[in-house]
GROMACS .gro file of C-alpha atoms in nm:
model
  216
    1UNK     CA    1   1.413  -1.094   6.416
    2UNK     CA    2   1.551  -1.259   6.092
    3UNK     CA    3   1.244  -1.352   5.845
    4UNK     CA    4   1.314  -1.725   5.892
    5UNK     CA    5   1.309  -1.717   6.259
    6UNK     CA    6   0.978  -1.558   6.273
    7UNK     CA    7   0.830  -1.801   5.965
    8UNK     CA    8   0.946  -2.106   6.226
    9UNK     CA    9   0.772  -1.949   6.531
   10UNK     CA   10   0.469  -1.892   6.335
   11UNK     CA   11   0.396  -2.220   6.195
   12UNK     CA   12   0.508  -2.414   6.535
   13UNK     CA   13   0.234  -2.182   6.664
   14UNK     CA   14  -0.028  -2.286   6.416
   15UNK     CA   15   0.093  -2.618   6.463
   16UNK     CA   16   0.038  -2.660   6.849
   17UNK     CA   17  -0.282  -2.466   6.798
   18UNK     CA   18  -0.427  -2.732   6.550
   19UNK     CA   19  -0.305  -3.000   6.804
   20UNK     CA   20  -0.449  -2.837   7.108
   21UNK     CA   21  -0.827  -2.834   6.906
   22UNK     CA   22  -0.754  -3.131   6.753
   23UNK     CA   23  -0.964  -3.347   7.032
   24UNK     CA   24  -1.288  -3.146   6.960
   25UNK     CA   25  -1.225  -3.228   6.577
   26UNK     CA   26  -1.225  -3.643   6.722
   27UNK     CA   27  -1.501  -3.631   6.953
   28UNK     CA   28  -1.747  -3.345   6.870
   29UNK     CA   29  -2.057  -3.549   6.714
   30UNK     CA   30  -2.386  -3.366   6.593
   31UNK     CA   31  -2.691  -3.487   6.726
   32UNK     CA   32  -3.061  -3.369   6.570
   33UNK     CA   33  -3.319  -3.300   6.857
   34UNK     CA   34  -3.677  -3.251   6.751
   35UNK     CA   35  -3.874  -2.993   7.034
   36UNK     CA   36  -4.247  -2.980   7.124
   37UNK     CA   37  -4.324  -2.739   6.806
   38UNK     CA   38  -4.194  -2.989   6.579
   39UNK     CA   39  -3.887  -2.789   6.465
   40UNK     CA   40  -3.562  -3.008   6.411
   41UNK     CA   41  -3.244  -2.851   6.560
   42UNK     CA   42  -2.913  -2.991   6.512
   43UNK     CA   43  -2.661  -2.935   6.785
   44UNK     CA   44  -2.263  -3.015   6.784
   45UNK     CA   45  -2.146  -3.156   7.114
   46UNK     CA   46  -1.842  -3.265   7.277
   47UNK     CA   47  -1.823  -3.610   7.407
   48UNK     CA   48  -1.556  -3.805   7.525
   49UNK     CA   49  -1.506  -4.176   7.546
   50UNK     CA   50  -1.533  -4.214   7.892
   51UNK     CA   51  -1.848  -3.975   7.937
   52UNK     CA   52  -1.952  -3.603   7.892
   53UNK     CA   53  -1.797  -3.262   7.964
   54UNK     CA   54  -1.796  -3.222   8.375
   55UNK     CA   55  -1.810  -3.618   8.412
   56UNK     CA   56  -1.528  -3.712   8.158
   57UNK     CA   57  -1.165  -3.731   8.307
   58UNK     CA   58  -1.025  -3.660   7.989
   59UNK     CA   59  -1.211  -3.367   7.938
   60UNK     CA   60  -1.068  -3.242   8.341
   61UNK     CA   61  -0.710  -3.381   8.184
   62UNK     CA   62  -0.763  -3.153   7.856
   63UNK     CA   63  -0.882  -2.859   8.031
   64UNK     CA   64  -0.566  -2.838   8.292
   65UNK     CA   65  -0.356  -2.868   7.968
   66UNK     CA   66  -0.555  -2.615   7.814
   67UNK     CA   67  -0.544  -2.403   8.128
   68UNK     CA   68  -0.162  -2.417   8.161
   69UNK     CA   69  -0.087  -2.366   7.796
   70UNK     CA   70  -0.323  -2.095   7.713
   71UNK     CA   71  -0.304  -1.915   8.045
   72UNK     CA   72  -0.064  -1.978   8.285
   73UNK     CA   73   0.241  -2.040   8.072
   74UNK     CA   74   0.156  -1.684   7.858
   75UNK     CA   75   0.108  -1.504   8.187
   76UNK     CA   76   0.377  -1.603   8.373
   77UNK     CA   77   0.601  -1.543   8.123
   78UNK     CA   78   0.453  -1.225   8.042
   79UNK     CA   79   0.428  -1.127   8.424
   80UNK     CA   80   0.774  -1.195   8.411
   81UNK     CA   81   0.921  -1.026   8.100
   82UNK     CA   82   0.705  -0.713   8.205
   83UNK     CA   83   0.829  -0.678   8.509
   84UNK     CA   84   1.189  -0.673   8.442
   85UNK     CA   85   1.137  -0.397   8.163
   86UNK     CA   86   0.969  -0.169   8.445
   87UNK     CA   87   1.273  -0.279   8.635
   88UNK     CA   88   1.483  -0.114   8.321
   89UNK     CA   89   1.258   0.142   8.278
   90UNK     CA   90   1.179   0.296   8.593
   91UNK     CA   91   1.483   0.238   8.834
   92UNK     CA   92   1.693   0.371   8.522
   93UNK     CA   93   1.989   0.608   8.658
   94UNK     CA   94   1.947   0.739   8.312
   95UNK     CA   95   1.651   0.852   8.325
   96UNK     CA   96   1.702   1.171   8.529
   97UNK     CA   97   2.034   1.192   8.383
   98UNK     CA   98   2.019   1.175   8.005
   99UNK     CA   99   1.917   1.440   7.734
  100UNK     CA  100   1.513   1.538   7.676
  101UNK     CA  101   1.525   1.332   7.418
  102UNK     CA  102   1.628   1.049   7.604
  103UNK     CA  103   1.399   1.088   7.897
  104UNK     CA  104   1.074   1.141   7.625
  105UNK     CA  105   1.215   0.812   7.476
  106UNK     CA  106   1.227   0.657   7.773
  107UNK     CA  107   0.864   0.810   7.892
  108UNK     CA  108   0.698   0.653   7.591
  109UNK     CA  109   0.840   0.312   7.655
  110UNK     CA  110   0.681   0.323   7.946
  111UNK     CA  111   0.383   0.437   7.823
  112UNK     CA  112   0.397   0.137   7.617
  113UNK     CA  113   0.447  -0.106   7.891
  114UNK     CA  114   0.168   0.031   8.072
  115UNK     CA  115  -0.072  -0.048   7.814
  116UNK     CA  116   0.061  -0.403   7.699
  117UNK     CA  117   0.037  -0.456   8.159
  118UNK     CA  118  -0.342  -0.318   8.088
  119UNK     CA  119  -0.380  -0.606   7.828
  120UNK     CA  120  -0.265  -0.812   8.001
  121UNK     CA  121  -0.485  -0.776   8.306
  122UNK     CA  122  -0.748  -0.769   8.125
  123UNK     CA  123  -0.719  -1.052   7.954
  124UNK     CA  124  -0.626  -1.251   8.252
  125UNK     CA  125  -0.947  -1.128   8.437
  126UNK     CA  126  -1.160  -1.176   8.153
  127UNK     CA  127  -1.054  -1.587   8.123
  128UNK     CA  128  -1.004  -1.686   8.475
  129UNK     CA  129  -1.386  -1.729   8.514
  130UNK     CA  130  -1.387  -1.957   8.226
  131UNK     CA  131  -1.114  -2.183   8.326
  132UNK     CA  132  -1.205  -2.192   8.649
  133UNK     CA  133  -1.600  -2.292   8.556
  134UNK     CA  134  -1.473  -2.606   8.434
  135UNK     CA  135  -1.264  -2.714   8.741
  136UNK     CA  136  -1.500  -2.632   8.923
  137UNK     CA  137  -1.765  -2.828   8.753
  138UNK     CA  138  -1.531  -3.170   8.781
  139UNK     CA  139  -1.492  -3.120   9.191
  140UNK     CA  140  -1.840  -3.017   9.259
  141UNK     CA  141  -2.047  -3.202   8.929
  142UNK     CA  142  -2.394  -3.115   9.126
  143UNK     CA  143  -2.385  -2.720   9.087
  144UNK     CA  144  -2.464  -2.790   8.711
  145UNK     CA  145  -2.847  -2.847   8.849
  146UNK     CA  146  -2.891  -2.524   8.993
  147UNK     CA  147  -3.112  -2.317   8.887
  148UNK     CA  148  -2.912  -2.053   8.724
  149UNK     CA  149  -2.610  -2.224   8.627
  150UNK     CA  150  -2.695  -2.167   8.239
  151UNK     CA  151  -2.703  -1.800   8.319
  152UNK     CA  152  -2.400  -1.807   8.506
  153UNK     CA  153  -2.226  -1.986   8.262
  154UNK     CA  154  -2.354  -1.772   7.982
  155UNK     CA  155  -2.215  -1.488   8.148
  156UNK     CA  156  -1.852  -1.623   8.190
  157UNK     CA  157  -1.863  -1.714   7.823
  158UNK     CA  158  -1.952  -1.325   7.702
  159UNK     CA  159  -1.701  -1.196   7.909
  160UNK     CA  160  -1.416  -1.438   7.747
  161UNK     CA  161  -1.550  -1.382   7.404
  162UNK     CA  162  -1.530  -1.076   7.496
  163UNK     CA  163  -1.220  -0.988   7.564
  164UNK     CA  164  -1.119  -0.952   7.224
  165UNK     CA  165  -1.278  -0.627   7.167
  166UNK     CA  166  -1.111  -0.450   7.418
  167UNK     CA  167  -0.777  -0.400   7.300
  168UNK     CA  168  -0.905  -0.118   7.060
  169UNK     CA  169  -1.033   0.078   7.303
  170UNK     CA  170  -0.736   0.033   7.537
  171UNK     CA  171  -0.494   0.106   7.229
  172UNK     CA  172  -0.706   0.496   7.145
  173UNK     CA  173  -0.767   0.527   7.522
  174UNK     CA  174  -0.351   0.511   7.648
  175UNK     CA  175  -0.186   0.629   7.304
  176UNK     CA  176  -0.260   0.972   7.228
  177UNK     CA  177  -0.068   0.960   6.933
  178UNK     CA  178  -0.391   0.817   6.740
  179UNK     CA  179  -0.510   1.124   6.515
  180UNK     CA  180  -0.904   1.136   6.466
  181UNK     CA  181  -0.901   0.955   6.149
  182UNK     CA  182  -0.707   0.665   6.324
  183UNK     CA  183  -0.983   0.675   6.619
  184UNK     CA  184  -1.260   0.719   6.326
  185UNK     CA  185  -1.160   0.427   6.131
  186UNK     CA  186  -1.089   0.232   6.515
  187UNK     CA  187  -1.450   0.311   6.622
  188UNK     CA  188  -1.636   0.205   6.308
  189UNK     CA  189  -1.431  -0.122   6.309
  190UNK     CA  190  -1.552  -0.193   6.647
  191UNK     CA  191  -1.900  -0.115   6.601
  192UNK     CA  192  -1.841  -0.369   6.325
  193UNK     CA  193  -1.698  -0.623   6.516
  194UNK     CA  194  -1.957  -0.548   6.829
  195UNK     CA  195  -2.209  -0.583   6.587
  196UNK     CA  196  -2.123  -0.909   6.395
  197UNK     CA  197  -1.988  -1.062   6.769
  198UNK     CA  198  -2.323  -0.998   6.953
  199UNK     CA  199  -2.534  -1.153   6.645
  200UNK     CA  200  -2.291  -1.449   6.635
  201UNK     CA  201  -2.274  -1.443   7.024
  202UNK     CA  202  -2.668  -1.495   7.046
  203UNK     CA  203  -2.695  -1.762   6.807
  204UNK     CA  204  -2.384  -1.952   6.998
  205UNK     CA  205  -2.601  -1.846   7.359
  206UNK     CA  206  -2.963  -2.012   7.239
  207UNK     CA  207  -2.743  -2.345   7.078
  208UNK     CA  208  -2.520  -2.391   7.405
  209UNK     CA  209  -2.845  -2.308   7.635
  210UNK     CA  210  -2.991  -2.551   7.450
  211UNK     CA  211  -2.702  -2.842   7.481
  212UNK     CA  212  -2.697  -2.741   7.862
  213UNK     CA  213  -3.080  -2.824   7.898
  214UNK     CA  214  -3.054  -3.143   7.686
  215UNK     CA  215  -2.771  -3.275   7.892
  216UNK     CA  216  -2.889  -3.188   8.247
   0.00000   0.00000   0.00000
């Protein structure tokens, strides 16, 4: 891909992804909630103008765009592109016919297609919970009085958040040609990233818990 190309499909990346966050930037306010023990928390929450998340028909409206441009457009396409290279790959005449050095170049391509579907699934069972929660919500507003919605919820959201700390794993678990100091340096990066993600995950649980009980 030419340099140029790729700077253009970069920056029309970053620039869809400002304008796909840019409503939270126009209707997130900060409210300051004082609790029983007297201590003052201040909570960010998203409101739109014609009510709150779950109630708000712009906020269904921005979460099927959201939905459709963050998941099903990526895994359709993906879906799509993969299958034809296992197409290539695998129904190959060439494959039995060529050199050894064909065939092993052919065997690690699919190796690498393997591992890119394995990403792929993953990542498309991690966030189907969370887009779905929100549908659902909109169609059936009373389930968010149940008694363990919050923990429900809470659970959805770790496993997207999640998600991102997978690919390591998958990338030492279905390429053996890491060495050890590659699968050193991989596992103390993702202690690392465990580590900061579960400190920053519990402060982001006890703040949305807390916007959950203050709206319901």
């Amino acid at each position: 891909m030419e340099e140029k190309k790729a700077i253009f499909i970069i920056g029309v990346i970053w620039v869809c992804g400002s304008l796909l966050s840019l409503p939270n930037a126009l209707y997130s306010k900060a409210f300051t909630y004082s609790y029983a023990e007297g201590e003052l928390r201040t909570i960010c929450f998203l409101v739109w103008p014609d009510g709150s998340p779950g109630y708000s028909t712009y906020d269904y409206i921005y979460n099927i765009t959201f939905l459709i441009l963050t998941y099903v457009l990526p895994m359709g396409s993906m879906a799509f592109t993969y299958t034809f290279m296992a197409r290539v790959l695998w129904g190959s005449k060439a494959i039995g016919e060529g050199s050894h050095l064909q065939r092993e170049f052919i065997r690690s391509k699919q190796k690498v297609v393997k591992m890119l579907i394995v990403v792929v699934v993953l990542f498309a069972f991690c966030w189907a919970p969370y887009h779905g929660y929100f549908l659902y919500t909109y169609h059936f507003p009373d389930v968010v009085n149940q008694k363990y919605v919050q923990h429900v919820y809470l659970a959805i959201y770790w496993l997207a958040m999640s998600n991102s700390m997978y690919n390591p794993i998958i990338y030492v678990w279905m390429n053996k040609r890491y060495d050890l100091s590659v699968v050193l340096i991989e596992h103390c990066w993702l202690f690392c990233t465990v580590t900061f993600f579960c400190e920053n995950l519990r402060k982001n649980l006890i703040n949305t818990l807390q916007s959950i009980n203050l709206k319901f």
